[in-house]
């Protein structure tokens, strides 16, 4: 039987005495696109950071392809090659051009030759229409272009799982689309992804499943069609109301 790509079991995480993740459990099969939604402060970023080894946690188990990531001998540097993460702020290296930003990690961590890594970078840049920006520096790119390069930089490692933490939240509206389109394309190509986003229409289109969190707990897991039309819980209904406006009659 094919093991799940990711298994999270009873994950608990506290900062000092504040429990931020209160025993989360879920699994992700290969090719799943899980959208994680929930109010600010409910623990979405913390969850992603735990999966990527950026935060230690108090208890619970995270398995990638059946392998317990907290077992002795597991190297997070190796795990991070399999789990790519993209943040709201692009975190490109400002003093390096686009190509060098893309080459750095695979050359260092995977020992790829310069020609192999350059070929990989060229084909990714070509795919998103940014090949002519290869020699540009991050400051010469628009926000949307920077964020797409940041996504490509994660893809350079050929990850098995991609984590996206509100990657369009800092972008001007006209640039949001090009980034979401790239993510949709990755989803169509079968990439396994966990996406934290407030772009609800996109979430509905991209997700194979929606996990709704509140106050460090999973409140509801649903198919996108169910979640966005008939959410099962009142907390999810309240949350979705934030994105809904009704036209009011003018008083005067
Ligand atoms: P979300 O991404 O859903 O907005 P976060 O995972 O960023 O939520 O935060 C969850 C909770 O943990 C919040 O109450 C936040 O204030 C707290 N928190 C996040 N990071 C830290 C930290 N480094 N130290 C202490 N508390 C933190
Ligand atoms: Mg967050």
XYZ file of N, CA and C and ligand atoms in Angstrom:
784
model
N 0.841 -1.208 0.000
C 0.000 0.000 0.000
C 0.873 1.254 0.000
N 0.456 2.223 -0.750
C 1.212 3.469 -0.829
C 1.049 4.241 0.484
N 2.149 4.591 1.138
C 2.014 5.377 2.360
C 1.686 6.821 2.008
N 1.029 7.486 2.949
C 0.753 8.910 2.755
C 2.057 9.671 2.666
N 2.061 10.731 1.876
C 3.268 11.542 1.806
C 3.529 12.204 3.163
N 2.458 12.713 3.763
C 2.631 13.396 5.054
C 1.596 12.889 6.061
N 2.055 12.609 7.257
C 1.143 12.259 8.345
C 1.489 13.113 9.553
N 0.499 13.820 10.043
C 0.674 14.632 11.246
C -0.242 14.036 12.301
N 0.349 13.691 13.440
C -0.423 13.004 14.479
C -0.292 13.718 15.800
N -1.408 14.210 16.304
C -1.450 14.793 17.659
C -0.340 15.824 17.890
N -0.182 16.696 16.916
C 0.887 17.702 17.003
C 0.531 18.789 18.021
N 1.414 18.941 18.985
C 1.227 19.983 20.010
C 2.440 20.891 20.041
N 2.126 22.191 20.061
C 3.218 23.166 20.073
C 2.845 24.308 21.012
N 3.754 24.666 21.901
C 3.513 25.813 22.785
C 4.650 26.805 22.645
N 4.308 28.067 22.795
C 5.321 29.100 23.028
C 5.206 29.460 24.495
N 6.248 29.216 25.272
C 6.173 29.357 26.733
C 4.956 28.578 27.223
N 4.042 29.250 27.951
C 2.911 28.444 28.434
C 1.657 28.597 27.572
N 1.802 29.232 26.415
C 0.633 29.359 25.535
C 0.638 28.232 24.502
N -0.386 27.387 24.574
C -0.466 26.297 23.596
C -1.084 26.833 22.310
N -0.324 26.695 21.215
C -0.705 27.296 19.940
C -1.259 26.236 18.983
N -0.743 25.025 19.061
C -1.298 23.890 18.304
C -1.701 22.831 19.319
N -2.990 22.475 19.304
C -3.531 21.677 20.408
C -3.850 20.246 19.999
N -2.869 19.589 19.409
C -3.090 18.190 19.047
C -3.733 18.035 17.688
N -3.018 18.474 16.632
C -3.567 18.397 15.275
C -3.198 17.061 14.634
N -4.155 16.465 13.942
C -3.899 15.241 13.184
C -4.521 15.363 11.800
N -3.733 15.054 10.787
C -4.270 14.945 9.422
C -3.236 14.248 8.543
N -3.686 13.779 7.402
C -2.759 13.139 6.464
C -2.901 13.796 5.094
N -1.874 13.597 4.312
C -1.839 14.177 2.977
C -1.324 13.094 2.023
N -2.157 12.744 1.038
C -1.698 11.781 0.033
C -0.916 12.533 -1.039
N -0.128 11.811 -1.810
C 0.581 12.454 -2.914
C -0.407 13.096 -3.870
N -0.122 14.330 -4.265
C -1.000 15.032 -5.195
C -2.105 15.832 -4.523
N -2.259 15.657 -3.200
C -3.273 16.455 -2.485
C -2.888 17.929 -2.464
N -3.895 18.786 -2.533
C -3.678 20.218 -2.331
C -4.559 20.628 -1.159
N -3.912 20.817 -0.024
C -4.650 21.135 1.190
C -4.600 22.637 1.428
N -5.759 23.276 1.443
C -5.804 24.684 1.811
C -6.091 24.763 3.303
N -5.245 25.497 4.021
C -5.471 25.697 5.450
C -6.003 27.108 5.642
N -7.216 27.191 6.168
C -7.849 28.492 6.375
C -8.145 28.662 7.860
N -8.275 29.912 8.262
C -8.608 30.176 9.662
C -8.191 31.572 10.043
N -8.796 32.094 11.120
C -8.509 33.468 11.517
C -7.047 33.698 11.885
N -6.653 34.948 11.818
C -5.302 35.336 12.179
C -4.974 34.856 13.592
N -3.800 34.294 13.757
C -3.371 33.858 15.078
C -3.815 32.458 15.452
N -4.499 31.741 14.546
C -5.011 30.406 14.905
C -3.940 29.323 14.820
N -2.776 29.652 14.258
C -1.679 28.685 14.260
C -1.268 28.157 12.889
N -1.745 28.787 11.813
C -1.458 28.286 10.461
C 0.045 28.315 10.158
N 0.663 29.466 10.400
C 2.105 29.576 10.103
C 2.907 28.634 10.995
N 2.507 28.536 12.236
C 3.221 27.653 13.160
C 3.159 26.208 12.659
N 1.989 25.806 12.171
C 1.846 24.449 11.632
C 2.832 24.216 10.484
N 2.867 25.148 9.533
C 3.784 24.981 8.398
C 5.234 24.954 8.871
N 5.534 25.824 9.821
C 6.923 25.894 10.301
C 7.340 24.616 11.023
N 6.404 23.975 11.712
C 6.714 22.689 12.353
C 6.998 21.621 11.298
N 6.180 21.612 10.233
C 6.356 20.594 9.196
C 7.697 20.762 8.499
N 8.168 22.002 8.426
C 9.422 22.278 7.742
C 10.622 22.314 8.697
N 10.381 21.971 9.959
C 11.494 21.913 10.900
C 12.018 23.263 11.342
N 11.229 24.315 11.130
C 11.681 25.633 11.564
C 11.282 25.908 13.013
N 10.391 25.069 13.547
C 9.967 25.213 14.944
C 10.025 23.846 15.613
N 10.632 23.771 16.765
C 10.521 22.521 17.522
C 9.111 22.413 18.111
N 8.619 21.207 18.353
C 7.301 21.072 18.970
C 7.386 20.130 20.158
N 6.373 20.240 21.048
C 6.444 19.533 22.327
C 6.099 18.057 22.194
N 5.065 17.748 21.413
C 4.729 16.338 21.260
C 3.972 16.112 19.967
N 3.833 14.844 19.635
C 3.197 14.476 18.383
C 4.229 13.972 17.395
N 3.741 13.518 16.255
C 4.622 12.915 15.263
C 4.342 13.536 13.897
N 5.396 13.818 13.149
C 5.249 14.216 11.751
C 6.040 13.207 10.918
N 5.355 12.550 10.003
C 6.035 11.576 9.127
C 5.982 12.049 7.684
N 7.120 11.940 7.026
C 7.189 12.237 5.591
C 7.537 10.922 4.911
N 6.702 10.487 3.993
C 6.850 9.157 3.357
C 7.091 8.075 4.405
N 6.377 8.143 5.485
C 6.468 7.107 6.519
C 7.613 7.279 7.493
N 8.446 8.281 7.281
C 9.640 8.456 8.126
C 9.381 9.519 9.188
N 9.552 9.133 10.447
C 9.328 10.052 11.574
C 10.426 11.118 11.573
N 9.999 12.367 11.418
C 10.987 13.438 11.271
C 11.673 13.798 12.584
N 11.130 13.303 13.692
C 11.790 13.610 14.957
C 12.654 12.442 15.435
N 12.725 11.385 14.622
C 13.556 10.240 15.022
C 15.020 10.668 15.041
N 15.795 10.037 15.930
C 17.210 10.391 15.962
C 17.861 10.090 14.604
N 18.770 10.946 14.212
C 19.482 10.694 12.953
C 18.856 11.370 11.747
N 17.638 11.911 11.920
C 17.021 12.607 10.785
C 17.636 14.000 10.674
N 18.125 14.326 9.491
C 18.746 15.640 9.303
C 17.742 16.584 8.651
N 17.496 17.719 9.326
C 16.521 18.665 8.784
C 16.996 19.278 7.478
N 18.294 19.352 7.307
C 18.778 19.894 6.031
C 18.332 18.988 4.879
N 18.251 17.673 5.153
C 17.774 16.752 4.114
C 16.264 16.846 3.942
N 15.568 16.972 5.071
C 14.109 17.081 5.009
C 13.721 18.313 4.199
N 14.422 19.407 4.444
C 14.056 20.660 3.765
C 14.281 20.609 2.262
N 15.104 19.662 1.803
C 15.218 19.509 0.352
C 13.950 18.891 -0.224
N 13.240 18.132 0.616
C 12.017 17.474 0.137
C 10.789 18.324 0.378
N 10.913 19.282 1.301
C 9.771 20.141 1.650
C 10.153 21.594 1.366
N 9.607 22.140 0.298
C 9.905 23.535 -0.041
C 8.919 24.454 0.647
N 9.387 25.636 1.040
C 8.468 26.576 1.677
C 8.636 27.966 1.078
N 7.504 28.627 0.872
C 7.527 29.992 0.343
C 6.732 30.872 1.304
N 7.276 32.041 1.588
C 6.706 32.944 2.589
C 6.077 34.166 1.933
N 5.441 34.968 2.775
C 4.854 36.225 2.288
C 5.933 37.169 1.756
N 7.004 37.308 2.521
C 8.129 38.130 2.048
C 9.058 37.195 1.287
N 9.507 37.629 0.132
C 10.127 36.711 -0.835
C 11.434 36.117 -0.321
N 12.150 36.895 0.472
C 13.416 36.414 1.009
C 14.393 35.936 -0.062
N 14.381 36.630 -1.193
C 15.438 36.390 -2.186
C 16.698 37.080 -1.682
N 17.853 36.595 -2.090
C 19.086 37.263 -1.690
C 19.258 38.512 -2.545
N 19.246 39.707 -1.912
C 19.202 40.949 -2.684
C 20.462 41.202 -3.507
N 21.580 40.658 -3.056
C 22.847 40.934 -3.755
C 23.127 39.929 -4.863
N 22.184 39.007 -5.095
C 22.394 38.002 -6.151
C 21.345 38.156 -7.234
N 21.742 37.915 -8.481
C 20.750 37.975 -9.545
C 19.833 36.754 -9.480
N 18.808 36.765 -10.324
C 17.802 35.705 -10.289
C 18.439 34.327 -10.446
N 19.313 34.199 -11.436
C 19.928 32.893 -11.687
C 20.712 32.413 -10.468
N 21.516 33.289 -9.866
C 22.308 32.874 -8.713
C 21.429 32.538 -7.515
N 20.314 33.272 -7.362
C 19.356 32.918 -6.320
C 18.856 31.485 -6.510
N 18.608 31.118 -7.766
C 18.078 29.780 -8.040
C 19.151 28.700 -7.887
N 20.389 29.039 -8.209
C 21.447 28.019 -8.219
C 21.982 27.681 -6.833
N 21.895 28.629 -5.929
C 22.602 28.483 -4.653
C 22.294 27.181 -3.912
N 21.027 26.955 -3.598
C 20.690 25.801 -2.754
C 20.975 24.457 -3.427
N 20.544 24.268 -4.678
C 20.829 22.961 -5.281
C 22.322 22.698 -5.470
N 23.091 23.754 -5.701
C 24.545 23.566 -5.828
C 25.126 23.165 -4.480
N 24.689 23.866 -3.427
C 25.246 23.621 -2.083
C 24.727 22.324 -1.478
N 23.386 22.182 -1.470
C 22.792 21.077 -0.719
C 22.748 19.786 -1.527
N 22.567 19.902 -2.831
C 22.447 18.673 -3.624
C 23.690 18.404 -4.454
N 24.663 19.298 -4.371
C 25.914 19.087 -5.096
C 25.749 19.044 -6.604
N 24.742 19.740 -7.104
C 24.515 19.758 -8.551
C 25.625 20.539 -9.247
N 26.030 20.079 -10.408
C 27.032 20.829 -11.169
C 26.391 22.119 -11.662
N 27.244 23.093 -11.982
C 26.708 24.381 -12.417
C 25.862 24.210 -13.676
N 26.302 23.338 -14.583
C 25.545 23.207 -15.838
C 24.201 22.511 -15.605
N 24.208 21.490 -14.735
C 22.939 20.819 -14.427
C 21.947 21.789 -13.776
N 22.470 22.524 -12.762
C 21.594 23.450 -12.033
C 21.119 24.568 -12.957
N 22.002 25.050 -13.829
C 21.607 26.127 -14.747
C 20.535 25.649 -15.720
N 20.655 24.412 -16.160
C 19.652 23.873 -17.088
C 18.296 23.787 -16.384
N 18.318 23.341 -15.125
C 17.076 23.256 -14.352
C 16.457 24.649 -14.185
N 17.317 25.623 -13.856
C 16.838 26.999 -13.651
C 16.260 27.565 -14.945
N 16.962 27.335 -16.048
C 16.507 27.882 -17.326
C 15.143 27.317 -17.696
N 14.951 26.016 -17.455
C 13.675 25.444 -17.866
C 12.540 25.958 -16.968
N 12.824 26.158 -15.677
C 11.786 26.717 -14.796
C 11.460 28.161 -15.179
N 12.491 28.951 -15.446
C 12.269 30.360 -15.801
C 11.501 30.477 -17.114
N 11.854 29.609 -18.030
C 11.174 29.567 -19.331
C 9.679 29.305 -19.119
N 9.411 28.343 -18.264
C 8.038 27.916 -18.016
C 7.170 29.049 -17.495
N 7.748 29.938 -16.671
C 6.934 31.030 -16.132
C 7.164 32.348 -16.875
N 7.875 32.272 -17.988
C 8.078 33.467 -18.803
C 9.021 34.489 -18.187
N 9.981 34.034 -17.404
C 10.912 34.974 -16.763
C 12.361 34.754 -17.204
N 12.532 34.068 -18.327
C 13.895 33.742 -18.747
C 14.722 34.996 -18.999
N 14.056 36.045 -19.488
C 14.790 37.282 -19.781
C 15.189 38.032 -18.506
N 14.729 37.565 -17.348
C 15.084 38.221 -16.072
C 16.220 37.505 -15.350
N 16.785 36.509 -15.996
C 17.811 35.680 -15.374
C 18.919 36.487 -14.700
N 19.342 37.568 -15.356
C 20.459 38.352 -14.839
C 19.995 39.567 -14.033
N 18.681 39.698 -13.847
C 18.182 40.848 -13.081
C 18.353 40.601 -11.587
N 18.462 41.698 -10.849
C 18.516 41.602 -9.397
C 17.105 41.752 -8.837
N 16.858 41.195 -7.648
C 15.505 41.269 -7.086
C 14.915 42.683 -7.103
N 15.729 43.712 -6.834
C 15.186 45.076 -6.790
C 14.670 45.538 -8.158
N 15.073 44.844 -9.210
C 14.627 45.219 -10.560
C 13.344 44.492 -10.982
N 12.816 43.677 -10.078
C 11.618 42.890 -10.407
C 10.395 43.439 -9.687
N 9.214 43.187 -10.267
C 7.970 43.527 -9.572
C 7.745 42.516 -8.446
N 6.825 42.838 -7.552
C 6.512 41.925 -6.447
C 6.078 40.555 -6.951
N 5.245 40.557 -7.981
C 4.763 39.283 -8.515
C 5.891 38.458 -9.124
N 6.808 39.149 -9.803
C 7.951 38.439 -10.385
C 8.850 37.885 -9.288
N 9.071 38.693 -8.239
C 9.915 38.221 -7.128
C 9.319 36.973 -6.488
N 8.001 37.016 -6.289
C 7.379 35.883 -5.615
C 7.422 34.639 -6.500
N 7.287 34.827 -7.819
C 7.390 33.658 -8.701
C 8.811 33.094 -8.699
N 9.807 33.986 -8.630
C 11.192 33.503 -8.533
C 11.387 32.752 -7.201
N 10.778 33.263 -6.132
C 10.897 32.577 -4.834
C 10.285 31.172 -4.908
N 9.186 31.046 -5.633
C 8.570 29.719 -5.800
C 9.502 28.817 -6.622
N 10.061 29.380 -7.687
C 10.986 28.587 -8.508
C 12.204 28.158 -7.696
N 12.643 29.057 -6.831
C 13.821 28.708 -6.023
C 13.531 27.467 -5.170
N 12.321 27.390 -4.638
C 11.952 26.188 -3.873
C 11.841 24.973 -4.800
N 11.320 25.188 -6.011
C 11.147 24.064 -6.945
C 12.475 23.516 -7.458
N 13.515 24.345 -7.413
C 14.836 23.924 -7.874
C 15.314 22.651 -7.167
N 14.849 22.445 -5.929
C 15.280 21.274 -5.158
C 14.472 20.029 -5.513
N 13.516 20.168 -6.440
C 12.580 19.084 -6.758
C 11.918 18.520 -5.504
N 11.241 19.397 -4.757
C 10.634 18.950 -3.497
C 9.458 18.011 -3.751
N 9.136 17.228 -2.718
C 7.966 16.340 -2.812
C 6.728 17.040 -2.288
N 6.962 18.055 -1.461
C 5.858 18.766 -0.824
C 6.213 20.249 -0.810
N 5.222 21.080 -1.140
C 5.447 22.529 -1.110
C 4.501 23.165 -0.101
N 5.052 24.063 0.709
C 4.265 24.790 1.704
C 4.231 26.265 1.313
N 3.049 26.840 1.272
C 2.901 28.253 0.890
C 2.223 29.005 2.019
N 2.898 29.994 2.583
C 2.315 30.742 3.698
C 1.933 32.156 3.258
N 0.680 32.334 2.890
C 0.145 33.645 2.480
C 1.061 34.346 1.487
N 1.407 33.645 0.419
C 2.428 34.155 -0.491
C 1.962 35.348 -1.327
N 0.652 35.604 -1.365
C 0.193 36.758 -2.147
C -0.269 37.910 -1.262
N -0.129 37.750 0.058
C -0.717 38.736 0.980
C -0.096 40.128 0.857
N 1.166 40.197 0.402
C 1.826 41.507 0.340
C 1.818 42.099 -1.066
N 1.128 41.437 -2.001
C 1.205 41.873 -3.399
C 0.057 42.794 -3.781
N 0.339 43.687 -4.725
C -0.735 44.479 -5.318
C -1.674 43.542 -6.075
N -2.960 43.894 -6.101
C -3.954 42.981 -6.679
C -3.607 42.476 -8.081
N -3.062 43.345 -8.928
C -2.826 42.882 -10.300
C -1.675 41.883 -10.376
N -0.923 41.747 -9.300
C 0.175 40.782 -9.303
C -0.167 39.491 -8.587
N -1.272 39.545 -7.876
C -1.695 38.345 -7.151
C -1.966 37.221 -8.146
N -2.621 37.588 -9.240
C -3.097 36.588 -10.186
C -1.973 35.718 -10.760
N -0.853 36.388 -11.153
C 0.209 35.617 -11.804
C 0.835 34.607 -10.840
N 0.824 34.942 -9.561
C 1.383 34.015 -8.578
C 0.403 32.863 -8.339
N -0.887 33.203 -8.211
C -1.890 32.151 -8.003
C -1.956 31.222 -9.218
N -1.816 31.797 -10.420
C -1.843 30.961 -11.625
C -0.702 29.944 -11.615
N 0.463 30.390 -11.172
C 1.597 29.462 -11.102
C 1.302 28.339 -10.103
N 0.694 28.703 -8.965
C 0.367 27.674 -7.971
C -0.691 26.705 -8.501
N -1.664 27.234 -9.227
C -2.693 26.370 -9.824
C -2.067 25.400 -10.818
N -1.101 25.923 -11.570
C -0.427 25.075 -12.552
C 0.340 23.945 -11.854
N 0.985 24.280 -10.744
C 1.708 23.243 -10.002
C 0.738 22.192 -9.490
N -0.423 22.656 -9.023
C -1.444 21.725 -8.522
C -1.891 20.793 -9.650
N -2.118 21.368 -10.824
C -2.557 20.564 -11.972
C -1.493 19.545 -12.360
N -0.231 19.936 -12.186
C 0.858 19.014 -12.506
C 1.055 17.930 -11.451
N 0.276 17.985 -10.370
C 0.329 16.907 -9.393
C 1.211 17.171 -8.185
N 1.693 18.406 -8.027
C 2.509 18.727 -6.858
C 1.654 18.633 -5.582
N 2.189 18.028 -4.551
C 1.502 17.983 -3.259
C 1.778 19.295 -2.542
N 0.722 19.956 -2.064
C 0.928 21.288 -1.508
C 0.041 21.531 -0.284
N 0.557 22.334 0.625
C -0.276 22.893 1.695
C -0.236 24.407 1.505
N -1.410 24.990 1.369
C -1.496 26.412 1.035
C -2.278 27.148 2.116
N -1.632 28.111 2.758
C -2.342 29.022 3.655
C -2.648 30.270 2.844
N -3.920 30.591 2.711
C -4.284 31.743 1.881
C -5.608 32.337 2.323
N -5.772 33.623 2.038
C -7.069 34.267 2.248
C -7.755 34.536 0.913
N -7.170 34.013 -0.164
C -7.781 34.154 -1.494
C -8.795 33.030 -1.643
N -10.025 33.307 -1.250
C -10.980 32.225 -1.114
C -11.436 31.628 -2.441
N -11.549 32.468 -3.477
C -11.951 31.910 -4.781
C -10.869 30.987 -5.320
N -9.636 31.432 -5.145
C -8.502 30.600 -5.549
C -8.502 29.295 -4.755
N -8.720 29.424 -3.451
C -8.713 28.242 -2.590
C -9.731 27.216 -3.082
N -10.905 27.723 -3.459
C -11.951 26.820 -3.921
C -11.542 26.113 -5.219
N -10.836 26.862 -6.073
C -10.421 26.279 -7.350
C -9.251 25.313 -7.186
N -8.347 25.618 -6.258
C -7.099 24.853 -6.187
C -7.169 23.660 -5.240
N -7.982 23.778 -4.192
C -7.908 22.789 -3.110
C -8.514 21.449 -3.498
N -7.896 20.372 -3.027
C -8.607 19.099 -3.052
C -9.296 18.908 -1.700
N -8.787 19.596 -0.677
C -9.387 19.529 0.642
C -9.128 20.840 1.386
N -10.046 21.232 2.238
C -9.857 22.428 3.056
C -9.829 22.007 4.519
N -8.822 22.527 5.205
C -8.730 22.275 6.641
C -8.945 23.632 7.319
N -9.998 23.719 8.106
C -10.305 24.983 8.774
C -9.869 24.881 10.232
N -9.028 25.841 10.636
C -8.496 25.839 12.009
C -9.031 27.030 12.779
N -9.155 26.875 14.069
C -9.415 28.012 14.945
C -8.779 27.725 16.300
N -8.106 28.701 16.843
C -7.471 28.578 18.160
C -6.675 27.292 18.337
N -5.868 26.971 17.327
C -4.942 25.846 17.477
C -5.545 24.479 17.291
N -6.813 24.450 16.823
C -7.452 23.153 16.613
C -8.000 23.069 15.188
N -8.123 21.827 14.700
C -8.821 21.627 13.429
C -10.308 21.578 13.754
N -11.047 22.531 13.185
C -12.480 22.608 13.464
C -13.253 21.812 12.417
N -12.740 21.824 11.202
C -13.499 21.206 10.110
C -12.554 20.829 8.978
N -12.733 19.644 8.423
C -12.036 19.257 7.195
C -13.102 18.896 6.181
N -13.078 19.560 5.029
C -14.142 19.349 4.048
C -13.585 19.413 2.644
N -14.362 18.934 1.707
C -14.033 19.192 0.300
C -14.275 20.684 0.077
N -13.584 21.301 -0.891
C -13.803 22.738 -1.101
C -15.253 23.070 -1.411
N -15.918 22.220 -2.175
C -17.305 22.535 -2.521
C -18.190 22.587 -1.286
N -17.986 21.664 -0.377
C -18.764 21.679 0.865
C -18.359 22.872 1.717
N -17.058 23.065 1.901
C -16.603 24.117 2.816
C -17.105 25.494 2.391
N -17.022 25.792 1.104
C -17.371 27.147 0.676
C -18.867 27.360 0.453
N -19.628 26.282 0.341
C -21.066 26.488 0.141
C -21.884 26.107 1.372
N -21.551 24.970 1.996
C -22.289 24.553 3.194
C -21.317 24.165 4.294
N -20.578 25.136 4.841
C -19.646 24.759 5.909
C -20.387 24.057 7.045
N -19.701 23.061 7.618
C -20.391 22.215 8.600
C -20.524 22.889 9.955
N -19.604 23.796 10.278
C -19.583 24.344 11.638
C -19.912 25.841 11.641
N -20.436 26.306 12.757
C -20.744 27.731 12.886
C -19.474 28.576 12.816
N -18.385 28.055 13.380
C -17.138 28.834 13.343
C -16.670 29.045 11.915
N -16.818 28.031 11.079
C -16.432 28.187 9.674
C -17.377 29.167 8.976
N -18.653 29.092 9.294
C -19.623 30.028 8.685
C -19.269 31.465 9.044
N -18.983 31.682 10.321
C -18.603 33.030 10.769
C -17.364 33.514 10.039
N -16.394 32.632 9.911
C -15.146 32.999 9.240
C -15.410 33.362 7.780
N -16.204 32.567 7.099
C -16.462 32.820 5.677
C -17.262 34.098 5.467
N -18.029 34.483 6.473
C -18.791 35.735 6.382
C -17.897 36.958 6.237
N -16.654 36.850 6.721
C -15.710 37.960 6.603
C -15.516 38.329 5.135
N -15.656 37.328 4.248
C -15.368 37.560 2.829
C -16.619 37.890 2.030
N -17.712 38.065 2.755
C -18.999 38.214 2.071
C -19.618 39.569 2.394
N -20.006 40.293 1.356
C -20.669 41.589 1.556
C -22.072 41.533 0.966
N -22.969 42.234 1.609
C -24.287 42.366 0.995
C -24.528 43.817 0.660
N -25.153 44.035 -0.474
C -25.431 45.399 -0.889
C -26.506 45.988 0.024
N -26.234 47.212 0.508
C -27.197 47.868 1.402
C -27.977 48.921 0.623
N -29.219 49.090 1.005
C -30.003 50.196 0.436
C -29.448 51.501 0.991
N -29.389 52.552 0.155
C -28.955 53.860 0.653
C -30.067 54.487 1.489
N -29.663 55.166 2.551
C -30.675 55.763 3.427
C -31.230 57.050 2.865
N -30.404 57.755 2.089
C -30.853 59.063 1.584
C -30.920 59.060 0.079
P -1.469 32.436 11.973
O -0.411 32.124 10.986
O -2.663 31.537 11.881
O -1.886 33.878 11.955
P 0.616 31.923 13.904
O 0.965 30.499 13.719
O 1.515 32.946 13.330
O -0.890 32.147 13.424
O 0.476 32.228 15.452
C -0.270 31.425 16.334
C -0.154 31.966 17.745
O 1.175 31.812 18.209
C -0.478 33.445 17.861
O -1.149 33.651 19.064
C 0.891 34.101 17.880
O 0.849 35.294 18.599
C 1.742 33.056 18.588
N 3.140 33.062 18.142
C 3.577 32.918 16.890
N 4.926 32.936 16.826
C 5.348 33.111 18.096
C 6.644 33.236 18.702
N 7.763 33.134 17.982
N 6.684 33.422 20.042
C 5.557 33.491 20.786
N 4.320 33.381 20.283
C 4.205 33.200 18.952
Mg 0.491 33.308 9.534
